[in-house]
């Protein structure tokens, strides 16, 4: 039996530190006039981790609190950060601003003028092979399409208990045989039309294919990322779904 559902859409976090005025070296901008322009990169954060005991998390960047009460299946817009230096990301329990509560970290180097999508995935409970919070990044992210008549889609496998998956939108393969914690190789351009997204396991014994509907025909000129999310064996807000996230965090 094939299930039919609707692609979920995340909501932006309600509480964000002013990242536009955030210096990842640990001090507020504006204390001293820079001697030359600071190289910049843009970063979008997505929380795709179905925590078992934590409803929200806080995100620290280079030891400084950056995103507060970041809930499951929410996203930020793209924010500018200084490039050409390390960005140390720490995930901690929400409502506790102490850096001592960080339980997962990841460091990446941002390149000037590049765009990144950073996805928080995994869970603090679960099988040993996947029972940790992990942070994954993708670049080069896109915020607009090359052709305004097309929709460009990136895919991410973030569903903990599912095998390798394939995403099929109409006659177009968006991702093929990609495993938990990985992105598709690139954005796939499609001509928006009324089509059904089908998610199915590469191993036929994994689970039955799941179909999702969404107004793809209305999305020409946009880019988005589709994320496999939740648990295939669960229902409600932790059940398996596919999220569609746009560059503005909607």
Coordinates of C-alpha atoms in Angstrom, one line a residue:
X1 CA 0.0 0.0 0.0
X2 CA 1.3 3.4 -0.9
X3 CA 0.9 6.3 1.4
X4 CA 0.0 9.8 0.2
X5 CA 0.8 12.9 2.1
X6 CA 1.7 16.6 1.7
X7 CA 5.2 18.0 1.8
X8 CA 5.7 19.7 5.1
X9 CA 6.9 23.3 5.2
X10 CA 9.1 24.5 8.1
X11 CA 8.6 27.8 9.9
X12 CA 11.5 30.2 10.7
X13 CA 12.6 30.2 14.3
X14 CA 10.9 32.8 16.5
X15 CA 14.0 33.8 18.4
X16 CA 17.2 34.7 16.6
X17 CA 20.2 36.6 17.8
X18 CA 21.0 39.5 15.4
X19 CA 23.3 37.4 13.3
X20 CA 23.7 40.4 10.9
X21 CA 25.6 42.1 13.6
X22 CA 27.4 39.0 14.8
X23 CA 31.2 38.7 14.7
X24 CA 32.2 35.0 14.8
X25 CA 35.4 36.0 16.6
X26 CA 33.3 36.7 19.6
X27 CA 32.7 40.4 19.7
X28 CA 30.0 42.7 18.3
X29 CA 30.7 44.5 15.1
X30 CA 31.1 48.2 15.2
X31 CA 33.7 48.5 18.0
X32 CA 36.4 49.3 15.5
X33 CA 36.2 50.4 11.9
X34 CA 37.7 47.6 9.7
X35 CA 40.8 48.6 7.7
X36 CA 39.5 46.8 4.6
X37 CA 36.3 45.1 3.6
X38 CA 35.8 41.8 5.4
X39 CA 35.3 38.8 3.0
X40 CA 31.8 37.4 3.4
X41 CA 29.9 34.1 3.0
X42 CA 26.3 33.3 3.4
X43 CA 24.9 30.5 5.5
X44 CA 21.4 29.0 6.0
X45 CA 20.7 26.7 9.0
X46 CA 18.1 23.9 9.0
X47 CA 17.1 21.8 12.1
X48 CA 16.2 18.4 10.8
X49 CA 16.8 16.5 14.0
X50 CA 13.8 14.7 15.6
X51 CA 15.0 15.0 19.2
X52 CA 13.6 12.4 21.6
X53 CA 14.0 14.4 24.8
X54 CA 14.8 17.9 23.6
X55 CA 12.1 20.0 22.0
X56 CA 14.5 22.9 21.0
X57 CA 18.2 23.5 20.7
X58 CA 20.5 26.5 20.9
X59 CA 23.2 27.0 18.3
X60 CA 26.6 28.5 19.3
X61 CA 29.0 29.8 16.7
X62 CA 32.6 30.1 17.8
X63 CA 31.5 29.9 21.4
X64 CA 28.8 32.6 21.1
X65 CA 25.1 32.0 21.3
X66 CA 23.7 32.6 17.8
X67 CA 20.3 30.9 17.3
X68 CA 18.0 30.5 20.3
X69 CA 15.2 27.9 20.7
X70 CA 15.8 26.4 17.3
X71 CA 13.0 23.8 16.9
X72 CA 12.8 20.6 14.8
X73 CA 11.8 21.2 11.2
X74 CA 12.5 25.0 11.2
X75 CA 15.0 27.0 9.1
X76 CA 16.7 30.4 9.0
X77 CA 17.2 32.6 6.0
X78 CA 20.7 33.0 4.6
X79 CA 22.9 35.2 6.9
X80 CA 26.3 36.7 6.2
X81 CA 29.4 35.6 8.1
X82 CA 33.0 36.5 7.7
X83 CA 34.7 34.1 5.3
X84 CA 38.2 32.7 5.0
X85 CA 38.2 31.5 8.6
X86 CA 36.9 28.7 10.7
X87 CA 33.3 28.6 11.7
X88 CA 32.9 26.4 14.8
X89 CA 29.2 25.3 15.3
X90 CA 28.0 23.9 18.6
X91 CA 24.6 22.4 19.4
X92 CA 23.3 22.7 22.9
X93 CA 20.2 22.1 24.9
X94 CA 17.8 25.1 24.6
X95 CA 17.0 27.5 27.4
X96 CA 20.5 27.1 28.8
X97 CA 22.9 29.7 27.4
X98 CA 26.0 28.0 28.9
X99 CA 28.6 26.9 26.4
X100 CA 29.1 23.9 28.8
X101 CA 25.9 22.3 27.5
X102 CA 27.2 21.8 23.9
X103 CA 26.9 18.2 23.0
X104 CA 27.8 18.3 19.3
X105 CA 30.2 20.3 17.3
X106 CA 31.4 20.8 13.7
X107 CA 34.0 23.2 12.2
X108 CA 33.9 24.3 8.6
X109 CA 35.9 26.9 6.6
X110 CA 33.8 29.4 4.7
X111 CA 35.0 30.6 1.3
X112 CA 34.5 34.1 0.2
X113 CA 31.2 34.8 -1.7
X114 CA 30.1 31.2 -1.3
X115 CA 26.7 30.1 0.0
X116 CA 26.2 27.2 2.4
X117 CA 23.3 25.1 3.7
X118 CA 24.0 23.6 7.1
X119 CA 21.7 20.9 8.3
X120 CA 21.5 19.6 11.9
X121 CA 20.6 15.9 11.8
X122 CA 20.6 12.8 13.9
X123 CA 19.3 12.4 17.4
X124 CA 20.7 12.2 20.9
X125 CA 19.1 8.7 21.2
X126 CA 19.0 5.8 18.9
X127 CA 21.2 3.1 17.2
X128 CA 24.9 3.6 18.0
X129 CA 25.7 4.1 14.3
X130 CA 23.3 7.0 14.0
X131 CA 22.5 8.0 17.6
X132 CA 24.4 11.2 17.7
X133 CA 23.7 14.8 16.6
X134 CA 25.6 15.6 13.4
X135 CA 26.0 18.7 11.3
X136 CA 26.2 18.5 7.5
X137 CA 27.1 21.3 5.1
X138 CA 26.5 21.8 1.4
X139 CA 28.1 24.2 -1.0
X140 CA 27.6 25.9 -3.4
X141 CA 24.0 26.6 -2.3
X142 CA 21.7 28.6 -4.7
X143 CA 19.3 31.3 -3.9
X144 CA 18.0 31.8 -7.4
X145 CA 17.7 29.9 -10.6
X146 CA 19.6 30.2 -13.8
X147 CA 16.4 30.0 -15.8
X148 CA 13.4 31.9 -14.4
X149 CA 11.1 29.3 -15.9
X150 CA 12.6 26.4 -14.0
X151 CA 12.7 25.2 -10.4
X152 CA 16.0 23.9 -9.0
X153 CA 15.9 21.3 -6.3
X154 CA 18.6 20.0 -3.9
X155 CA 17.8 16.9 -1.8
X156 CA 19.0 15.7 1.6
X157 CA 18.5 12.3 3.3
X158 CA 17.9 13.1 7.0
X159 CA 15.5 10.2 8.0
X160 CA 17.2 8.2 10.7
X161 CA 15.6 4.8 10.3
X162 CA 15.3 4.6 6.5
X163 CA 17.6 2.9 4.1
X164 CA 19.2 4.5 1.0
X165 CA 16.5 6.4 -0.8
X166 CA 15.6 7.8 -4.2
X167 CA 13.5 10.9 -4.9
X168 CA 11.5 11.0 -8.1
X169 CA 9.5 14.0 -9.3
X170 CA 7.4 13.0 -12.2
X171 CA 9.9 11.7 -14.8
X172 CA 12.8 13.5 -13.2
X173 CA 15.2 11.7 -10.7
X174 CA 16.2 14.3 -8.1
X175 CA 18.4 11.9 -6.0
X176 CA 19.3 8.3 -6.5
X177 CA 20.6 5.8 -3.9
X178 CA 21.7 8.4 -1.4
X179 CA 22.1 7.4 2.3
X180 CA 21.4 9.1 5.6
X181 CA 23.3 12.3 6.1
X182 CA 24.1 12.9 2.5
X183 CA 23.0 15.5 -0.1
X184 CA 22.3 14.9 -3.8
X185 CA 25.3 15.7 -5.9
X186 CA 23.8 19.0 -7.2
X187 CA 20.6 21.0 -7.7
X188 CA 18.4 19.4 -10.4
X189 CA 16.5 21.8 -12.7
X190 CA 12.9 20.9 -13.4
X191 CA 10.1 22.5 -15.4
X192 CA 7.4 23.1 -12.7
X193 CA 4.3 21.2 -13.3
X194 CA 1.6 19.3 -11.4
X195 CA 3.6 16.3 -10.4
X196 CA 3.9 14.0 -7.4
X197 CA 7.1 13.4 -5.5
X198 CA 7.8 9.8 -4.9
X199 CA 10.2 8.6 -2.2
X200 CA 11.2 5.0 -2.4
X201 CA 13.9 2.8 -0.9
X202 CA 16.7 1.4 -3.1
X203 CA 16.2 -1.9 -1.3
X204 CA 12.6 -3.0 -2.1
X205 CA 12.3 -4.6 1.4
X206 CA 13.0 -1.3 3.1
X207 CA 9.4 0.1 3.2
X208 CA 6.6 0.9 0.7
X209 CA 7.1 3.9 -1.5
X210 CA 5.6 7.1 -0.2
X211 CA 4.0 9.8 -2.4
X212 CA 3.8 13.5 -1.6
X213 CA 1.9 16.3 -3.3
X214 CA 3.0 19.9 -3.5
X215 CA 2.2 22.9 -5.8
X216 CA 5.4 22.6 -7.8
X217 CA 3.7 24.3 -10.8
X218 CA 3.7 27.6 -8.8
X219 CA 7.4 27.6 -8.0
X220 CA 9.1 28.6 -11.2
X221 CA 12.2 30.8 -10.6
X222 CA 12.8 29.4 -7.1
X223 CA 15.4 27.1 -5.6
X224 CA 14.6 24.8 -2.7
X225 CA 16.0 21.9 -0.7
X226 CA 13.8 18.8 -0.1
X227 CA 14.7 16.9 3.1
X228 CA 13.7 13.4 4.1
X229 CA 12.8 13.9 7.8
X230 CA 11.5 12.0 10.8
X231 CA 11.0 8.3 11.4
X232 CA 9.4 5.9 9.0
X233 CA 8.0 3.9 11.9
X234 CA 6.5 6.8 13.8
X235 CA 3.4 9.0 13.5
X236 CA 2.6 12.6 14.3
X237 CA 5.2 15.3 14.4
X238 CA 8.1 12.7 14.4
X239 CA 6.7 10.7 11.6
X240 CA 8.3 10.4 8.2
X241 CA 7.8 13.3 5.8
X242 CA 9.6 15.5 3.3
X243 CA 10.3 19.1 4.1
X244 CA 10.6 21.8 1.4
X245 CA 12.8 24.7 2.5
X246 CA 13.3 27.9 0.5
X247 CA 16.3 30.4 0.8
X248 CA 14.2 32.8 3.0
X249 CA 13.7 30.0 5.5
X250 CA 10.0 29.4 4.6

